[in-house]
Coordinates of C-alpha atoms and ligand atoms in Angstrom, one line a residue:
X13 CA 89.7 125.1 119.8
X14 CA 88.0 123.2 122.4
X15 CA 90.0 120.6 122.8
X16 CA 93.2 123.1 123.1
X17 CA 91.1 124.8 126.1
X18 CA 90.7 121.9 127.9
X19 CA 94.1 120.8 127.7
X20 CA 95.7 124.2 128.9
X21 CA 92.8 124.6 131.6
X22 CA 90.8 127.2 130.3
X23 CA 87.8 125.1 130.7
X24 CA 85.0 127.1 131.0
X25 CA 83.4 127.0 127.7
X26 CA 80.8 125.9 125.0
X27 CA 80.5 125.0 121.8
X28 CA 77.4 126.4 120.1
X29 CA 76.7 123.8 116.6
X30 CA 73.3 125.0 114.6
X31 CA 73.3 121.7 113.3
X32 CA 72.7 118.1 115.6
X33 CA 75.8 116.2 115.2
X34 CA 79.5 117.7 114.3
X35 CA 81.8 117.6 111.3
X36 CA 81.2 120.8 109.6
X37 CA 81.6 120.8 106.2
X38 CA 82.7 116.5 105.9
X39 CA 79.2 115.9 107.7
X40 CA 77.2 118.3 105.0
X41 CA 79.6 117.2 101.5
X42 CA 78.5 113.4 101.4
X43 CA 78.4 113.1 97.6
X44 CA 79.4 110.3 96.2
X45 CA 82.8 110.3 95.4
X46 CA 83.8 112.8 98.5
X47 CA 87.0 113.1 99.7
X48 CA 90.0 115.5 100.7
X49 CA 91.7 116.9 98.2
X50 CA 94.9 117.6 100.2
X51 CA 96.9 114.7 101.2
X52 CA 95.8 113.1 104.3
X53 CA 98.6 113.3 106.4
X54 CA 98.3 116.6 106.0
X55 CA 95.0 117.0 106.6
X56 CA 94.7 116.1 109.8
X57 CA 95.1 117.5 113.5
X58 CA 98.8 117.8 114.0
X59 CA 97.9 116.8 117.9
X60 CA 95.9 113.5 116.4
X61 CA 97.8 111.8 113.9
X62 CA 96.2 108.6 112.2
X63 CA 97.8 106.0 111.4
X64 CA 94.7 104.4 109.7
X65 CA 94.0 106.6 106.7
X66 CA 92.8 104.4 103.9
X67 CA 94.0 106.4 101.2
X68 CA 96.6 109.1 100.5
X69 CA 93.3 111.5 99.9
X70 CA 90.9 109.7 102.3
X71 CA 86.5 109.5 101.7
X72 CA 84.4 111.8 103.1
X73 CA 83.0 109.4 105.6
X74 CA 86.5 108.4 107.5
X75 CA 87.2 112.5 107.5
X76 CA 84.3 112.7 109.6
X77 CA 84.3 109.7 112.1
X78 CA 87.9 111.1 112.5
X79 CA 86.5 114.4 113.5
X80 CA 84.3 112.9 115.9
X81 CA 86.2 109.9 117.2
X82 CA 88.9 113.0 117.9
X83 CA 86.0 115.2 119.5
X84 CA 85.4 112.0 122.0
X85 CA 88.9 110.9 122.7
X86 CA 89.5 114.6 124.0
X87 CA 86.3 114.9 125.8
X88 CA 84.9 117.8 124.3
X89 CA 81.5 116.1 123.5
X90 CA 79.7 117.1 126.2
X91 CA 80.6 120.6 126.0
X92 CA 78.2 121.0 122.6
X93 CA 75.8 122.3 122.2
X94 CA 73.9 120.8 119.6
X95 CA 71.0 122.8 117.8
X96 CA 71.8 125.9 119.0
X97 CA 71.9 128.4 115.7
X98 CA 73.8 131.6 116.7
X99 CA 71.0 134.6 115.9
X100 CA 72.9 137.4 116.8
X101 CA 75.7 138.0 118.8
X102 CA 76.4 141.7 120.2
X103 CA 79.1 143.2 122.6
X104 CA 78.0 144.8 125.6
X105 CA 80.5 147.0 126.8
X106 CA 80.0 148.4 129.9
X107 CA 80.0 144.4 130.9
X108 CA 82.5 143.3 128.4
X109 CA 80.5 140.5 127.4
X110 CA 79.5 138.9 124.6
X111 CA 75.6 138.5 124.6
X112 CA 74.7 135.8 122.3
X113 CA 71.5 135.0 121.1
X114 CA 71.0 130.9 119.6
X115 CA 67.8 129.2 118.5
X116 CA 67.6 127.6 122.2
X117 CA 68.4 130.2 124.3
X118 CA 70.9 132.7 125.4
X119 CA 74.2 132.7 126.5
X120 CA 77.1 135.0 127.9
X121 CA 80.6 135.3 127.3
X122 CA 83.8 137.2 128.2
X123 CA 85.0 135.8 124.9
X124 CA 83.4 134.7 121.3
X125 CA 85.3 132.7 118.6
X126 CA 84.3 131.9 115.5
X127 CA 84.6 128.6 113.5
X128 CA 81.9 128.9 110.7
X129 CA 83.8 128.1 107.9
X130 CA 84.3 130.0 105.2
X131 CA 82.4 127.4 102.8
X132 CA 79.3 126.8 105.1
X133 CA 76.0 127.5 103.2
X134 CA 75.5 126.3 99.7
X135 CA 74.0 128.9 97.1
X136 CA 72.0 127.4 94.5
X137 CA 72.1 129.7 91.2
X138 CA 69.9 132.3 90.1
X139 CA 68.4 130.9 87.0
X140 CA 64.9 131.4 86.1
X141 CA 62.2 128.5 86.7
X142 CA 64.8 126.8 89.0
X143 CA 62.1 126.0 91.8
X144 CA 59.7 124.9 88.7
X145 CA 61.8 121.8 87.8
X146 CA 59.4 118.5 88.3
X147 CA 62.2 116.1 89.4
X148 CA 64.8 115.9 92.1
X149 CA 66.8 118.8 92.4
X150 CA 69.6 119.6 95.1
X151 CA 72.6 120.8 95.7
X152 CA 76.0 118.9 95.4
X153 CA 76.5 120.1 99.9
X154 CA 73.1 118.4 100.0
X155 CA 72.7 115.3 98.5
X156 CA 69.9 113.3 98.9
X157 CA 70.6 110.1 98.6
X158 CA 67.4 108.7 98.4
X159 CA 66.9 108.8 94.4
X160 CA 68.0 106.5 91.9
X161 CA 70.0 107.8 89.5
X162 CA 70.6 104.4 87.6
X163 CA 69.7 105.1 84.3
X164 CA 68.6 108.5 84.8
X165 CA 68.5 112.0 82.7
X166 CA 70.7 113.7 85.0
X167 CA 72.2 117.3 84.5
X168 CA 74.8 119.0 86.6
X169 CA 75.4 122.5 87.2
X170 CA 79.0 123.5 87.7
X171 CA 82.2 122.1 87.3
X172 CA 84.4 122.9 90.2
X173 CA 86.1 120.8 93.2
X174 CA 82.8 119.3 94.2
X175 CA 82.1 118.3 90.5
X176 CA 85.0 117.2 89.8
X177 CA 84.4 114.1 92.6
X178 CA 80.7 113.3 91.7
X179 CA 80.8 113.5 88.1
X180 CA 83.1 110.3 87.5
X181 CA 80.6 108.6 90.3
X182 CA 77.5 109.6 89.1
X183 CA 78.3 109.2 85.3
X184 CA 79.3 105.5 86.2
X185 CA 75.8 104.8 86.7
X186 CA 73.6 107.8 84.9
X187 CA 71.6 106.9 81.4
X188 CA 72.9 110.4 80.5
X189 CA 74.6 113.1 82.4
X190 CA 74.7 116.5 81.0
X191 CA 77.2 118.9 82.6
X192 CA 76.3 122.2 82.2
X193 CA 79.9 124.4 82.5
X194 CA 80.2 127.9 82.3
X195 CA 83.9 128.4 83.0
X196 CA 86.5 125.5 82.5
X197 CA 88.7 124.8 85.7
X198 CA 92.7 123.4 85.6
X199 CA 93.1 120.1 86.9
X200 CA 96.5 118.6 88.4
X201 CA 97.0 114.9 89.0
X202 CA 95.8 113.6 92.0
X203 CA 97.3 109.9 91.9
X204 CA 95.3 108.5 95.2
X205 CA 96.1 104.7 96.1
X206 CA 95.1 103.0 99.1
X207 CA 97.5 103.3 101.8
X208 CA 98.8 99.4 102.2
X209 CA 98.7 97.3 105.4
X210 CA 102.7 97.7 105.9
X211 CA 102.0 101.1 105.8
X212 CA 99.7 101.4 107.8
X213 CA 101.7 99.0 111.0
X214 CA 105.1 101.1 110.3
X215 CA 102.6 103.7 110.8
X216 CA 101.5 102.6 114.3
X217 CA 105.0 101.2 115.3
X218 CA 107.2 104.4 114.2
X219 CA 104.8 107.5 114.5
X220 CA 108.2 109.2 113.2
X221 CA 107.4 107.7 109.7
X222 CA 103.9 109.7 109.5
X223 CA 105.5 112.6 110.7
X224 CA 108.1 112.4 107.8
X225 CA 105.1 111.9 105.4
X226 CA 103.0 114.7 106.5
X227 CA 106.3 116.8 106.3
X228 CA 106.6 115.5 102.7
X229 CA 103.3 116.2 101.7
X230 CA 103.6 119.9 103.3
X231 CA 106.7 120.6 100.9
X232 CA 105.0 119.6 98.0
X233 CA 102.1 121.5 99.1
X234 CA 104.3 124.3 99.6
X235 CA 106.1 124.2 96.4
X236 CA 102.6 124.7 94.5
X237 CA 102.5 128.0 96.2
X238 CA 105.5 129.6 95.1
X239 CA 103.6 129.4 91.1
X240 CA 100.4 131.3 92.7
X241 CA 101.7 134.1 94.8
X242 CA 103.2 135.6 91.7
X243 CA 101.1 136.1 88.7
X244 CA 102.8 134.6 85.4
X245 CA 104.8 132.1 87.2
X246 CA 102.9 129.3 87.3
X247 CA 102.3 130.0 83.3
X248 CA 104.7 127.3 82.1
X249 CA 102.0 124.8 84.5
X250 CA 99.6 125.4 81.6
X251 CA 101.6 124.0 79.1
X252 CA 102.3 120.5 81.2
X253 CA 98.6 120.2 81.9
X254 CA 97.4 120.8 78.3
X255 CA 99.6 118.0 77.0
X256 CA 98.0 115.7 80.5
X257 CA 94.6 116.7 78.7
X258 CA 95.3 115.2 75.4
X259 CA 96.2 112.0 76.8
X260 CA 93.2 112.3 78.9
X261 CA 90.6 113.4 76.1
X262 CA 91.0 112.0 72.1
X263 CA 88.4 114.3 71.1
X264 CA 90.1 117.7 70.2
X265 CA 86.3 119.7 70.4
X266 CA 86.0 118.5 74.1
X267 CA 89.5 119.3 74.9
X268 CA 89.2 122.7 73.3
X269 CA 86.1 123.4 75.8
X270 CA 88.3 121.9 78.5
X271 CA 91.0 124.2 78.3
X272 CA 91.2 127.6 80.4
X273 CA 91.8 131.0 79.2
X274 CA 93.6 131.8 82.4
X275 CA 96.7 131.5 84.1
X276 CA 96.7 128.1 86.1
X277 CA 96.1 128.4 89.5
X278 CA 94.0 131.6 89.1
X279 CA 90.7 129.4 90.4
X280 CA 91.0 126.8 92.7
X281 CA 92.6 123.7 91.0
X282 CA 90.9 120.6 90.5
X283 CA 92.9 117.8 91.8
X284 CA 91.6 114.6 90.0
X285 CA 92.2 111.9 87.3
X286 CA 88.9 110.8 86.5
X287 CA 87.0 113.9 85.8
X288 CA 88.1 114.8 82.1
X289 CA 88.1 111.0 81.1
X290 CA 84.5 110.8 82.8
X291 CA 83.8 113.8 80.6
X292 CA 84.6 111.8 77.5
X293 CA 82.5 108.7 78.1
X294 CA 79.7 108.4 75.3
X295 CA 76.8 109.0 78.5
X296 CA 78.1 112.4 78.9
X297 CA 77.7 115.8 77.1
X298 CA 79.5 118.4 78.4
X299 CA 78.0 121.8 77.3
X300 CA 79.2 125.0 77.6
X301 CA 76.8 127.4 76.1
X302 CA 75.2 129.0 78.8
X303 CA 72.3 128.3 81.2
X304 CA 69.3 130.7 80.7
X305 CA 66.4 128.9 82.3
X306 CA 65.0 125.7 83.9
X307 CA 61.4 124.4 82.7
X308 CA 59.5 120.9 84.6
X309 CA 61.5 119.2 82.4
X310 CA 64.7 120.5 82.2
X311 CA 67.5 123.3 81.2
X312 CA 67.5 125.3 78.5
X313 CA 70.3 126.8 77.4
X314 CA 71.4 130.1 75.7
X315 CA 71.2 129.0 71.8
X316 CA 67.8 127.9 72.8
X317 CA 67.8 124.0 73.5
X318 CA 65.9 122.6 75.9
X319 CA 68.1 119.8 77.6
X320 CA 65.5 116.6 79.1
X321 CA 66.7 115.4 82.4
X322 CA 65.2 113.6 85.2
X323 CA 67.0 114.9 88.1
X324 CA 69.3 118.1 88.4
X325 CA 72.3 118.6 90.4
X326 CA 73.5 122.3 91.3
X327 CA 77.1 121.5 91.8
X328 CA 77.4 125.6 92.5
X329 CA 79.5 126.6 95.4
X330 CA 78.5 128.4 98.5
X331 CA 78.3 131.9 99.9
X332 CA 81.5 133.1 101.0
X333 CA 82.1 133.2 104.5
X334 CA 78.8 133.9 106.1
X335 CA 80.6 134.2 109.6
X336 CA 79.5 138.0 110.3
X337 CA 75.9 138.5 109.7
X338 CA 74.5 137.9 113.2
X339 CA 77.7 139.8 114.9
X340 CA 77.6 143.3 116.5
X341 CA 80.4 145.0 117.8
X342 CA 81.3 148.1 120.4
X343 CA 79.3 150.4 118.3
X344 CA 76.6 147.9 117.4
X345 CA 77.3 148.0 113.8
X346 CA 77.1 143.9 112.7
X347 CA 80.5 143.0 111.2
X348 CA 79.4 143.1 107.6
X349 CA 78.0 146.3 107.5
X350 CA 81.6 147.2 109.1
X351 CA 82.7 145.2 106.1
X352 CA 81.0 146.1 103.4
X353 CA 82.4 144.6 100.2
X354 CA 85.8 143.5 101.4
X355 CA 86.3 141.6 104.4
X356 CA 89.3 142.1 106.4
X357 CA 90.9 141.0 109.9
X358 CA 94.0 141.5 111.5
X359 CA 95.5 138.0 111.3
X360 CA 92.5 136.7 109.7
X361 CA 91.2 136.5 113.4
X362 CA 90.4 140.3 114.9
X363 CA 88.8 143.2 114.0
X364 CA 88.6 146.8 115.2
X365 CA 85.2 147.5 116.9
X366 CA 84.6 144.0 118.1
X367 CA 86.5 143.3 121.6
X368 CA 87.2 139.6 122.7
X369 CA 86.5 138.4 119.0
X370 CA 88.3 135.8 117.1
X371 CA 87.5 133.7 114.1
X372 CA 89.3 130.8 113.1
X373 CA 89.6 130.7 109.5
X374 CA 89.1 133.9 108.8
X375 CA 89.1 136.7 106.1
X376 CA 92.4 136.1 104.5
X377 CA 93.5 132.8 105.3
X378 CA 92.4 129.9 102.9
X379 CA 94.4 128.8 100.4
X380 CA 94.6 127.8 97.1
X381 CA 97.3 125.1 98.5
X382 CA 97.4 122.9 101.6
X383 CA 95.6 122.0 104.3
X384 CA 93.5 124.5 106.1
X385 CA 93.6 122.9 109.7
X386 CA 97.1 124.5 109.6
X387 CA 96.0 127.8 109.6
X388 CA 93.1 127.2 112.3
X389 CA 95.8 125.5 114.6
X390 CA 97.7 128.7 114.3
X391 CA 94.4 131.1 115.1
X392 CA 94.1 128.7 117.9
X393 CA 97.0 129.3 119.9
X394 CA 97.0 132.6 119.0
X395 CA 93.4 133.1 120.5
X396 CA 94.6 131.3 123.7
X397 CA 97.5 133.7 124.1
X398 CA 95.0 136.2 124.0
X399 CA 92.4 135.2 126.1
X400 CA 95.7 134.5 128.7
X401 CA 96.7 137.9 127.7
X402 CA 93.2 139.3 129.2
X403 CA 92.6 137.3 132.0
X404 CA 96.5 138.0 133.4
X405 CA 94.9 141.8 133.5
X406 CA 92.0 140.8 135.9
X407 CA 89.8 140.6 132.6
X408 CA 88.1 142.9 130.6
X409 CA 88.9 142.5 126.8
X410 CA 91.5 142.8 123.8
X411 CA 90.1 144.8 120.6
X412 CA 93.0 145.1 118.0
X413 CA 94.1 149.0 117.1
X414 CA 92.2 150.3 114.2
X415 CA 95.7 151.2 112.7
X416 CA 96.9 147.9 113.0
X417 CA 94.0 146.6 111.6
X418 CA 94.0 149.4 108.6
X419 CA 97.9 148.7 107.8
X420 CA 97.6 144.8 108.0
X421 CA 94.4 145.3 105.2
X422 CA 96.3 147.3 103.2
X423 CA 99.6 144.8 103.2
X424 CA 96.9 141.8 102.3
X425 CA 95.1 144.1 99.0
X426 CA 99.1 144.9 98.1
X427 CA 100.4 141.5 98.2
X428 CA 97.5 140.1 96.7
X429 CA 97.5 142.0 93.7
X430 CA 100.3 140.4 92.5
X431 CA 99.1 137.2 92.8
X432 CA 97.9 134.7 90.1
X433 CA 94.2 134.5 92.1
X434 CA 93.8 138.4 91.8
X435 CA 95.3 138.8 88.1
X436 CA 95.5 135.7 86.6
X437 CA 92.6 136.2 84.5
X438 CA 89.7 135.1 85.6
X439 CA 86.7 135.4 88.6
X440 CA 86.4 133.1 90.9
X441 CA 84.9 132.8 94.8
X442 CA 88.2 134.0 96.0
X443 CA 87.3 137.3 94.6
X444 CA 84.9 139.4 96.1
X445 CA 82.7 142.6 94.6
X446 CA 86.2 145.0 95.2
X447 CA 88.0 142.5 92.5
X448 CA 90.6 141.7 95.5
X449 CA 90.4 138.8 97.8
X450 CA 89.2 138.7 101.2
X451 CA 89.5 135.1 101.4
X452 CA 92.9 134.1 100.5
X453 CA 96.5 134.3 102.2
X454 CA 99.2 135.6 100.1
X455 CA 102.3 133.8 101.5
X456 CA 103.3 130.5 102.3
X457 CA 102.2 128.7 105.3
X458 CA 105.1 128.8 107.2
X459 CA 105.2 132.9 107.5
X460 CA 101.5 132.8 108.4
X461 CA 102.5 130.7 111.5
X462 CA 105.4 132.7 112.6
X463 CA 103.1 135.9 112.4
X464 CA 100.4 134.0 114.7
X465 CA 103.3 132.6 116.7
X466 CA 103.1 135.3 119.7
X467 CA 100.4 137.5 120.5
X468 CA 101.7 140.9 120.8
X469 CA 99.6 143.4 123.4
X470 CA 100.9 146.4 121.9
X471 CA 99.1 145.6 118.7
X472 CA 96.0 145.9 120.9
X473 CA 93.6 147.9 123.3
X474 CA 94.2 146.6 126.9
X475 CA 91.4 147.2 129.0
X476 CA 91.3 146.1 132.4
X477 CA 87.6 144.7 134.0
X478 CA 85.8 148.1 134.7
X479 CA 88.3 149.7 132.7
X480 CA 85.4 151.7 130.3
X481 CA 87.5 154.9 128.8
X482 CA 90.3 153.5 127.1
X483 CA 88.8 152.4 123.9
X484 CA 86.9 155.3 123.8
X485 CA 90.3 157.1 124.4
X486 CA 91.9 155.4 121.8
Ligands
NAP526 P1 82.9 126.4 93.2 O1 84.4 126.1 93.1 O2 82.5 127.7 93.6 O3 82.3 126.0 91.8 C1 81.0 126.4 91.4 C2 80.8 126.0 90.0 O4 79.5 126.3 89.6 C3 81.8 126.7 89.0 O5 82.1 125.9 88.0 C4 80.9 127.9 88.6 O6 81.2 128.4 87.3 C5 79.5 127.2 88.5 N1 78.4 128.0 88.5 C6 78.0 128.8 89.5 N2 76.8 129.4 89.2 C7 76.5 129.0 87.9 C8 75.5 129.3 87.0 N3 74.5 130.2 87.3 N4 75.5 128.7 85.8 C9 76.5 127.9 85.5 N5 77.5 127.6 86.3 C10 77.5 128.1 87.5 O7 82.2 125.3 94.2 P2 82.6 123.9 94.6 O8 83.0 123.1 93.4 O9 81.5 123.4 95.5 O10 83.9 124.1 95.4 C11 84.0 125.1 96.4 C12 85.3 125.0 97.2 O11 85.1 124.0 98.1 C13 86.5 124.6 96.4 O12 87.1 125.6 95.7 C14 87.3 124.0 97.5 O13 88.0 125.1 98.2 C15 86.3 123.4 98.4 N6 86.2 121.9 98.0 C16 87.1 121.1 98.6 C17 87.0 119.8 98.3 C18 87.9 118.8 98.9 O14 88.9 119.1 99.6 N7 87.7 117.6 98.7 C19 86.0 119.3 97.5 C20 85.1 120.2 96.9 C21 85.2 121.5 97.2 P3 82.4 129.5 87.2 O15 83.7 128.8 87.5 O16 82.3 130.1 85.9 O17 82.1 130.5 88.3

């Protein structure tokens, strides 16, 4: 976002960054084993291709000098603000401003976007004695790597994307692991390789040939989604993954706790090759009854064991899209109070209520698929169209009809209940307390760009500056 600003000389922003250094979510995840689990390529800035990726899916800690090394090509550096923890964030509207409140000071502003991430702040379970356990204990978003795991007791909690990575790491070096899973994920090959040095110099000499790979690798991407957005189509998946699993795992018990009752594609896949065969190494026990409490010592578990460890790992998830809580709109309501159980935006970007507001990455648009930057990108042109939009009417602000905003909700519920992530069997945190999804897109990538293509004034309130009885007209 702020380096499309600069570049079409709308310059007079900041960047407000709670933490001290950027890189969102690839400067928090540095597990061991971290990487993307799209394709490079693909996951990238379409306006900063790199030649240099190291691997088809590339570590955590390239991903991130990437991110910066792209931040400081563009010059966007010194515009952020580092340390500055939004607190609250409310619209005044006889000023149509945004008055927002950070942990070092205030700030103004005709417009506020969002980039929080939908996956920001990790949630450790709720399981009794969890802050009584003696050892090391932290979350898979928060690794500290400071302990020793060589030769450890070590226990994991969870078995989704994040475990999937660390598990065939950490198990390489652990006396024991013990994974604690309560719900068995699919997994689909990943087949990584290190990208070679020919590749990488055609690379650099024909920038076409990346272009051509990223293209590739956004078919293929696309391809998977056609299975999810229908329920039952992706069923014959199941069948090609359980037969993957028995070469994977000789030892019918474990693949038996390995194998989903529901339809593949319904949670987020796991893209790896190592995790099931880390699974079956003698150092690991995979066990599935359920977690009832922690003691100093370790986890017990439903049927009443108590399993030793040395050091725990809550490989858990997150909370889901924590982008509202400090946000109040026209009426002063705070966007998830507006919300309540089911979040919604028009786009996945505006609300009704909350003038001159845009997230990036908002309710509606991850996927279970491809690359998420493509999404942002789109919210990022669309947010400039509107801010042009705006400012071409002396100022004053854009707040999107409450109708469209009803209709384009109810389209999203509709479409989504066909798809495998609403009814393929299983919960998931693409599901929220309604049993529909506020968090994912229901059509293919290409659609959600053409809808974000042009911003469309008619599907908003125009108000000029000092214009004050329109939206209360409306
Ligand atoms: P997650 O997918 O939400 O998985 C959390 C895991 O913890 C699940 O297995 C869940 O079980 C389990 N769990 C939660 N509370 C529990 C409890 N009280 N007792 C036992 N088990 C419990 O979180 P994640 O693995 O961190 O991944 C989150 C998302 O981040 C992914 O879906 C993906 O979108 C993204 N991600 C991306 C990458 C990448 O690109 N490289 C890597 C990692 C993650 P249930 O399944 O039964 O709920």
């Amino acid at each position: 976002m702020a380096i499309r600003l600069r570049q079409v000389g709308l310059d007079d922003f900041v960047v407000l960054e709670r933490a001290d250094d950027l890189g969102g979510t690839w400067r928090d995840n540095q597990y061991p084993g971290c990487a993307v689990d799209v394709q490079s390529h693909l996951y990238s800035y379409s306006f900063a291709p790199n030649p240099d990726w190291s691997h088809v899916y590339s570590p955590q800690p390239e991903i991130w000098a990437y991110i910066r090394r792209t931040a400081e090509a563009h010059g966007v550096l010194p515009r952020v603000r580092f340390g500055h923890e939004v607190t609250d964030a409310t619209w005044d509207d006889d000023a149509q401003r945004w008055l927002v409140t950070t942990a070092a000071g205030r700030v103004e502003a005709r417009f506020l976007v969002s980039g929080m991430g939908p996956l920001s702040n990790p949630i450790p379970p709720r399981i009794p004695g969890l802050d009584t356990f003696a050892g090391p204990c932290f979350h898979s978003a928060r690794w500290e790597h400071e302990h020793d795991l060589r030769g450890k007791r070590i226990g994991v909690i969870g078995t989704g994307s994040s475990a999937a990575q660390f598990v065939p790491e950490v198990q390489k070096v652990a006396g024991h692991l013990t994974v604690f899973q309560r719900s068995p994920g699919w997994t689909i090959p990943r087949m990584n390789r290190r990208i070679t040095r020919v590749e990488h110099a055609l690379f650099r000499r024909f920038p076409v040939l990346q272009r051509l790979a990223r293209g590739r690798q956004f078919l293929y991407r696309e391809s998977l989604a056609f299975g999810w957005l229908k329920d039952g189509r992706s069923n014959w998946l199941g069948a090609v993954l359980k037969l993957r699993l028995r070469a994977q795992v000789k030892d019918p018990e474990l693949r038996a706790k390995l194998t989903p009752d529901y339809h593949p594609g319904c949670k987020r896949m796991i893209v790896s090759d190592d995790f099931a065969p880390a699974l079956a190494r003698p150092n690991v026990a995979l066990v599935t009854d359920a977690v009832s409490s922690i003691t100093p010592g370790g986890v017990v578990t439903a049927d009443g064991t108590e399993h030793p460890l040395d050091v725990l790992i809550l490989a858990t998830g997150f909370e889901i899209m924590p982008v509202a809580d400090p946000l109040r709109g026209r009426d002063g309501v705070p966007l998830t109070e507006h919300w309540g159980a089911h979040r919604s935006a028009y786009l996945g970007t505006a609300v009704a209520g909350y003038p001159n507001y845009f997230m990036l990455g908002g309710p509606n648009t991850a996927t279970g698929h491809t690359s998420a930057l493509l999404y942002v990108e789109a919210h990022v042109e669309y947010v400039i169209q509107a801010v042009r939009a705006v400012l071409a009417r002396g100022g004053g602000s854009a707040e999107v009809r409450a109708d469209v905003d009803a209709a384009y909700r109810q389209e999203m519920a509709e479409r989504l209940r066909r798809t495998v992530w609403v009814s393929g069997g299983c919960t998931s945190w693409y599901l929220d307390a309604t049993g529909g999804s506020s968090a994912l897109w229901p059509g293919y990538t290409f659609e959600f760009r053409r809808r974000l293509r042009t911003f469309d004034p008619g599907d908003y309130v125009m108000r000029g500056a000092g214009d004050r009885e329109t939206v209360a007209a409306a």
